[in-house]
């Protein structure tokens, strides 16, 4: 297994729309394992393949306290969403250090394939429902900050671009010092 690089907002690759998975092979199994390891290491509760620059409809999620309940959603599709909405404070591994309220349906039913290509349906509420919707947004090329006001979104973008520049400068100094 390997830790994968997570794209950071506002990287334009986060806006690519993912294509359906059609081949269930050893490469896919390895990708699922690597994504799970990356998500747990980050640490996070969900990761979409788009976030690691793989534009396939694949999501890994684990909202358990013990990090031992990995769920895999391939080609996920929300087939029902409740009319009741809730606001949850969301964060994202691609938008580090930023949390803000996003209103979403309180419950969803999702249809997907598991890691072996077997179909399943799942009804979810609470954190799992939020996570499923958040990660499916990634597959559609949407990042949660796009639900925020333009002012908040621009502040976040400016902050993250500045942090990335500082990180690059720090790396260059470290390389030059060798």
PDB file of C-alpha atoms in Angstrom:
ATOM      1  CA  UNK A   1       0.000   0.000   0.000  1.00  0.00           C
ATOM      2  CA  UNK A   2       1.047   3.579  -0.540  1.00  0.00           C
ATOM      3  CA  UNK A   3       0.130   7.036   0.665  1.00  0.00           C
ATOM      4  CA  UNK A   4      -1.212   9.116  -2.209  1.00  0.00           C
ATOM      5  CA  UNK A   5      -0.897  12.848  -2.810  1.00  0.00           C
ATOM      6  CA  UNK A   6      -4.147  14.726  -2.083  1.00  0.00           C
ATOM      7  CA  UNK A   7      -4.872  17.641  -4.424  1.00  0.00           C
ATOM      8  CA  UNK A   8      -5.428  20.958  -2.668  1.00  0.00           C
ATOM      9  CA  UNK A   9      -8.080  23.502  -3.541  1.00  0.00           C
ATOM     10  CA  UNK A  10      -8.029  25.514  -5.847  1.00  0.00           C
ATOM     11  CA  UNK A  11      -6.246  22.927  -8.026  1.00  0.00           C
ATOM     12  CA  UNK A  12      -8.240  22.809 -11.300  1.00  0.00           C
ATOM     13  CA  UNK A  13      -8.017  18.997 -11.404  1.00  0.00           C
ATOM     14  CA  UNK A  14     -10.526  18.950  -8.512  1.00  0.00           C
ATOM     15  CA  UNK A  15     -13.124  20.166 -11.018  1.00  0.00           C
ATOM     16  CA  UNK A  16     -12.755  17.248 -13.450  1.00  0.00           C
ATOM     17  CA  UNK A  17     -15.829  15.028 -13.697  1.00  0.00           C
ATOM     18  CA  UNK A  18     -15.071  11.381 -12.895  1.00  0.00           C
ATOM     19  CA  UNK A  19     -15.897   8.569 -15.306  1.00  0.00           C
ATOM     20  CA  UNK A  20     -17.673   5.352 -14.266  1.00  0.00           C
ATOM     21  CA  UNK A  21     -15.525   2.397 -13.215  1.00  0.00           C
ATOM     22  CA  UNK A  22     -15.909  -0.464 -15.689  1.00  0.00           C
ATOM     23  CA  UNK A  23     -13.019  -2.797 -14.816  1.00  0.00           C
ATOM     24  CA  UNK A  24     -12.841  -4.571 -11.451  1.00  0.00           C
ATOM     25  CA  UNK A  25      -9.292  -5.889 -11.251  1.00  0.00           C
ATOM     26  CA  UNK A  26      -6.162  -5.948  -9.094  1.00  0.00           C
ATOM     27  CA  UNK A  27      -5.378  -2.319  -9.996  1.00  0.00           C
ATOM     28  CA  UNK A  28      -8.751  -1.217  -8.606  1.00  0.00           C
ATOM     29  CA  UNK A  29      -8.251  -3.260  -5.412  1.00  0.00           C
ATOM     30  CA  UNK A  30      -4.823  -1.658  -4.936  1.00  0.00           C
ATOM     31  CA  UNK A  31      -6.295   1.808  -5.558  1.00  0.00           C
ATOM     32  CA  UNK A  32      -9.014   1.186  -2.942  1.00  0.00           C
ATOM     33  CA  UNK A  33      -6.407   0.036  -0.399  1.00  0.00           C
ATOM     34  CA  UNK A  34      -4.141   3.019  -1.129  1.00  0.00           C
ATOM     35  CA  UNK A  35      -7.048   5.449  -0.891  1.00  0.00           C
ATOM     36  CA  UNK A  36      -8.123   3.950   2.449  1.00  0.00           C
ATOM     37  CA  UNK A  37      -4.571   4.189   3.826  1.00  0.00           C
ATOM     38  CA  UNK A  38      -4.317   7.798   2.607  1.00  0.00           C
ATOM     39  CA  UNK A  39      -7.683   8.736   4.143  1.00  0.00           C
ATOM     40  CA  UNK A  40      -6.826   7.185   7.523  1.00  0.00           C
ATOM     41  CA  UNK A  41      -3.376   8.797   7.548  1.00  0.00           C
ATOM     42  CA  UNK A  42      -4.674  12.288   6.658  1.00  0.00           C
ATOM     43  CA  UNK A  43      -6.813  11.769   8.939  1.00  0.00           C
ATOM     44  CA  UNK A  44     -10.219  11.959   7.304  1.00  0.00           C
ATOM     45  CA  UNK A  45     -13.567  10.171   7.100  1.00  0.00           C
ATOM     46  CA  UNK A  46     -13.930  10.151   3.311  1.00  0.00           C
ATOM     47  CA  UNK A  47     -11.875  10.383   0.148  1.00  0.00           C
ATOM     48  CA  UNK A  48     -12.934  10.522  -3.502  1.00  0.00           C
ATOM     49  CA  UNK A  49     -10.624   9.337  -6.275  1.00  0.00           C
ATOM     50  CA  UNK A  50     -10.842  12.828  -7.824  1.00  0.00           C
ATOM     51  CA  UNK A  51      -8.947  14.175  -4.805  1.00  0.00           C
ATOM     52  CA  UNK A  52      -5.928  12.034  -5.695  1.00  0.00           C
ATOM     53  CA  UNK A  53      -6.106  12.946  -9.403  1.00  0.00           C
ATOM     54  CA  UNK A  54      -7.761   9.669 -10.450  1.00  0.00           C
ATOM     55  CA  UNK A  55     -10.923  10.608 -12.292  1.00  0.00           C
ATOM     56  CA  UNK A  56     -12.960   7.471 -11.707  1.00  0.00           C
ATOM     57  CA  UNK A  57     -16.182   7.186  -9.705  1.00  0.00           C
ATOM     58  CA  UNK A  58     -14.702   5.692  -6.538  1.00  0.00           C
ATOM     59  CA  UNK A  59     -15.187   6.777  -2.922  1.00  0.00           C
ATOM     60  CA  UNK A  60     -13.917   5.357   0.365  1.00  0.00           C
ATOM     61  CA  UNK A  61     -15.623   6.310   3.638  1.00  0.00           C
ATOM     62  CA  UNK A  62     -15.220   5.346   7.280  1.00  0.00           C
ATOM     63  CA  UNK A  63     -17.196   7.385   9.807  1.00  0.00           C
ATOM     64  CA  UNK A  64     -16.624   4.914  12.666  1.00  0.00           C
ATOM     65  CA  UNK A  65     -14.818   6.019  15.841  1.00  0.00           C
ATOM     66  CA  UNK A  66     -12.493   3.005  15.595  1.00  0.00           C
ATOM     67  CA  UNK A  67     -11.588   3.395  11.894  1.00  0.00           C
ATOM     68  CA  UNK A  68     -12.434  -0.218  11.143  1.00  0.00           C
ATOM     69  CA  UNK A  69     -15.628   0.105   9.085  1.00  0.00           C
ATOM     70  CA  UNK A  70     -14.380   1.003   5.608  1.00  0.00           C
ATOM     71  CA  UNK A  71     -17.124   1.436   3.019  1.00  0.00           C
ATOM     72  CA  UNK A  72     -16.411   1.473  -0.715  1.00  0.00           C
ATOM     73  CA  UNK A  73     -18.786   3.149  -3.173  1.00  0.00           C
ATOM     74  CA  UNK A  74     -18.126   2.646  -6.880  1.00  0.00           C
ATOM     75  CA  UNK A  75     -20.261   4.524  -9.436  1.00  0.00           C
ATOM     76  CA  UNK A  76     -22.407   5.894  -6.581  1.00  0.00           C
ATOM     77  CA  UNK A  77     -25.720   7.543  -7.319  1.00  0.00           C
ATOM     78  CA  UNK A  78     -28.112   9.186  -4.898  1.00  0.00           C
ATOM     79  CA  UNK A  79     -31.510   7.718  -5.753  1.00  0.00           C
ATOM     80  CA  UNK A  80     -33.468   9.514  -3.005  1.00  0.00           C
ATOM     81  CA  UNK A  81     -32.879  12.490  -0.726  1.00  0.00           C
ATOM     82  CA  UNK A  82     -35.111  13.685   2.089  1.00  0.00           C
ATOM     83  CA  UNK A  83     -36.845  17.020   1.869  1.00  0.00           C
ATOM     84  CA  UNK A  84     -35.624  17.723   5.387  1.00  0.00           C
ATOM     85  CA  UNK A  85     -32.333  19.627   5.302  1.00  0.00           C
ATOM     86  CA  UNK A  86     -29.621  19.987   7.928  1.00  0.00           C
ATOM     87  CA  UNK A  87     -26.575  22.210   8.193  1.00  0.00           C
ATOM     88  CA  UNK A  88     -23.357  20.385   9.078  1.00  0.00           C
ATOM     89  CA  UNK A  89     -19.908  21.848   9.575  1.00  0.00           C
ATOM     90  CA  UNK A  90     -17.931  20.262   6.759  1.00  0.00           C
ATOM     91  CA  UNK A  91     -14.215  20.002   6.216  1.00  0.00           C
ATOM     92  CA  UNK A  92     -12.249  18.477   3.374  1.00  0.00           C
ATOM     93  CA  UNK A  93      -8.827  16.888   2.952  1.00  0.00           C
ATOM     94  CA  UNK A  94      -8.420  19.036  -0.187  1.00  0.00           C
ATOM     95  CA  UNK A  95      -9.229  22.209   1.776  1.00  0.00           C
ATOM     96  CA  UNK A  96      -7.094  21.708   4.904  1.00  0.00           C
ATOM     97  CA  UNK A  97      -7.957  23.649   8.030  1.00  0.00           C
ATOM     98  CA  UNK A  98     -11.234  25.027   6.661  1.00  0.00           C
ATOM     99  CA  UNK A  99     -14.611  24.103   8.155  1.00  0.00           C
ATOM    100  CA  UNK A 100     -17.950  25.714   7.390  1.00  0.00           C
ATOM    101  CA  UNK A 101     -21.659  24.973   7.464  1.00  0.00           C
ATOM    102  CA  UNK A 102     -23.243  23.431   4.384  1.00  0.00           C
ATOM    103  CA  UNK A 103     -26.949  22.654   4.089  1.00  0.00           C
ATOM    104  CA  UNK A 104     -27.752  19.250   2.613  1.00  0.00           C
ATOM    105  CA  UNK A 105     -30.569  16.693   2.720  1.00  0.00           C
ATOM    106  CA  UNK A 106     -30.661  15.043   6.170  1.00  0.00           C
ATOM    107  CA  UNK A 107     -31.076  11.534   4.696  1.00  0.00           C
ATOM    108  CA  UNK A 108     -30.125   9.913   1.399  1.00  0.00           C
ATOM    109  CA  UNK A 109     -30.370   6.547  -0.296  1.00  0.00           C
ATOM    110  CA  UNK A 110     -27.399   5.683  -2.453  1.00  0.00           C
ATOM    111  CA  UNK A 111     -27.014   2.972  -5.066  1.00  0.00           C
ATOM    112  CA  UNK A 112     -23.465   1.829  -5.822  1.00  0.00           C
ATOM    113  CA  UNK A 113     -21.155  -1.101  -6.467  1.00  0.00           C
ATOM    114  CA  UNK A 114     -18.763  -2.507  -3.881  1.00  0.00           C
ATOM    115  CA  UNK A 115     -15.080  -3.274  -4.484  1.00  0.00           C
ATOM    116  CA  UNK A 116     -16.011  -6.572  -6.166  1.00  0.00           C
ATOM    117  CA  UNK A 117     -18.529  -4.947  -8.490  1.00  0.00           C
ATOM    118  CA  UNK A 118     -21.553  -6.180  -6.527  1.00  0.00           C
ATOM    119  CA  UNK A 119     -24.510  -3.744  -6.457  1.00  0.00           C
ATOM    120  CA  UNK A 120     -25.962  -2.505  -3.176  1.00  0.00           C
ATOM    121  CA  UNK A 121     -28.227   0.212  -1.826  1.00  0.00           C
ATOM    122  CA  UNK A 122     -27.773   1.988   1.468  1.00  0.00           C
ATOM    123  CA  UNK A 123     -29.893   4.479   3.354  1.00  0.00           C
ATOM    124  CA  UNK A 124     -27.898   6.946   5.424  1.00  0.00           C
ATOM    125  CA  UNK A 125     -28.396   9.862   7.784  1.00  0.00           C
ATOM    126  CA  UNK A 126     -26.166  11.988  10.004  1.00  0.00           C
ATOM    127  CA  UNK A 127     -22.451  12.111   9.265  1.00  0.00           C
ATOM    128  CA  UNK A 128     -22.587   9.223   6.789  1.00  0.00           C
ATOM    129  CA  UNK A 129     -25.249  11.000   4.679  1.00  0.00           C
ATOM    130  CA  UNK A 130     -23.181  14.199   4.689  1.00  0.00           C
ATOM    131  CA  UNK A 131     -20.017  12.320   3.780  1.00  0.00           C
ATOM    132  CA  UNK A 132     -21.677  10.439   0.897  1.00  0.00           C
ATOM    133  CA  UNK A 133     -23.051  13.681  -0.568  1.00  0.00           C
ATOM    134  CA  UNK A 134     -19.738  15.522  -0.060  1.00  0.00           C
ATOM    135  CA  UNK A 135     -17.709  12.786  -1.772  1.00  0.00           C
ATOM    136  CA  UNK A 136     -20.179  12.378  -4.660  1.00  0.00           C
ATOM    137  CA  UNK A 137     -19.826  16.133  -5.204  1.00  0.00           C
ATOM    138  CA  UNK A 138     -16.075  15.549  -5.693  1.00  0.00           C
ATOM    139  CA  UNK A 139     -16.832  12.991  -8.408  1.00  0.00           C
ATOM    140  CA  UNK A 140     -18.921  15.666 -10.130  1.00  0.00           C
ATOM    141  CA  UNK A 141     -16.040  18.157  -9.909  1.00  0.00           C
ATOM    142  CA  UNK A 142     -17.488  20.177  -7.029  1.00  0.00           C
ATOM    143  CA  UNK A 143     -15.706  21.151  -3.804  1.00  0.00           C
ATOM    144  CA  UNK A 144     -17.722  21.975  -0.658  1.00  0.00           C
ATOM    145  CA  UNK A 145     -16.487  25.583  -0.565  1.00  0.00           C
ATOM    146  CA  UNK A 146     -18.563  26.193  -3.699  1.00  0.00           C
ATOM    147  CA  UNK A 147     -21.641  26.104  -1.431  1.00  0.00           C
ATOM    148  CA  UNK A 148     -20.243  29.088   0.489  1.00  0.00           C
ATOM    149  CA  UNK A 149     -20.576  32.754  -0.401  1.00  0.00           C
ATOM    150  CA  UNK A 150     -18.205  34.118  -3.061  1.00  0.00           C
ATOM    151  CA  UNK A 151     -16.526  36.247  -0.370  1.00  0.00           C
ATOM    152  CA  UNK A 152     -15.790  33.241   1.878  1.00  0.00           C
ATOM    153  CA  UNK A 153     -14.694  31.153  -1.107  1.00  0.00           C
ATOM    154  CA  UNK A 154     -12.244  33.832  -2.282  1.00  0.00           C
ATOM    155  CA  UNK A 155     -10.798  34.223   1.221  1.00  0.00           C
ATOM    156  CA  UNK A 156     -10.268  30.469   1.445  1.00  0.00           C
ATOM    157  CA  UNK A 157      -8.681  30.360  -2.013  1.00  0.00           C
ATOM    158  CA  UNK A 158      -6.333  33.250  -1.184  1.00  0.00           C
ATOM    159  CA  UNK A 159      -5.344  31.635   2.137  1.00  0.00           C
ATOM    160  CA  UNK A 160      -4.631  28.232   0.585  1.00  0.00           C
ATOM    161  CA  UNK A 161      -2.700  29.671  -2.380  1.00  0.00           C
ATOM    162  CA  UNK A 162      -0.546  31.659   0.073  1.00  0.00           C
ATOM    163  CA  UNK A 163       0.034  28.546   2.223  1.00  0.00           C
ATOM    164  CA  UNK A 164       1.028  26.554  -0.862  1.00  0.00           C
ATOM    165  CA  UNK A 165       3.531  29.273  -1.907  1.00  0.00           C
ATOM    166  CA  UNK A 166       5.048  29.244   1.590  1.00  0.00           C
ATOM    167  CA  UNK A 167       5.281  25.450   1.491  1.00  0.00           C
ATOM    168  CA  UNK A 168       7.022  25.561  -1.900  1.00  0.00           C
ATOM    169  CA  UNK A 169       9.443  28.233  -0.652  1.00  0.00           C
ATOM    170  CA  UNK A 170      10.215  26.106   2.414  1.00  0.00           C
ATOM    171  CA  UNK A 171      10.844  23.022   0.241  1.00  0.00           C
ATOM    172  CA  UNK A 172      13.168  24.995  -2.061  1.00  0.00           C
ATOM    173  CA  UNK A 173      15.186  26.235   0.922  1.00  0.00           C
ATOM    174  CA  UNK A 174      15.435  22.684   2.278  1.00  0.00           C
ATOM    175  CA  UNK A 175      16.686  21.377  -1.088  1.00  0.00           C
ATOM    176  CA  UNK A 176      19.191  24.248  -1.418  1.00  0.00           C
ATOM    177  CA  UNK A 177      20.526  23.540   2.082  1.00  0.00           C
ATOM    178  CA  UNK A 178      21.487  19.972   1.164  1.00  0.00           C
TER     179      UNK A 178
END
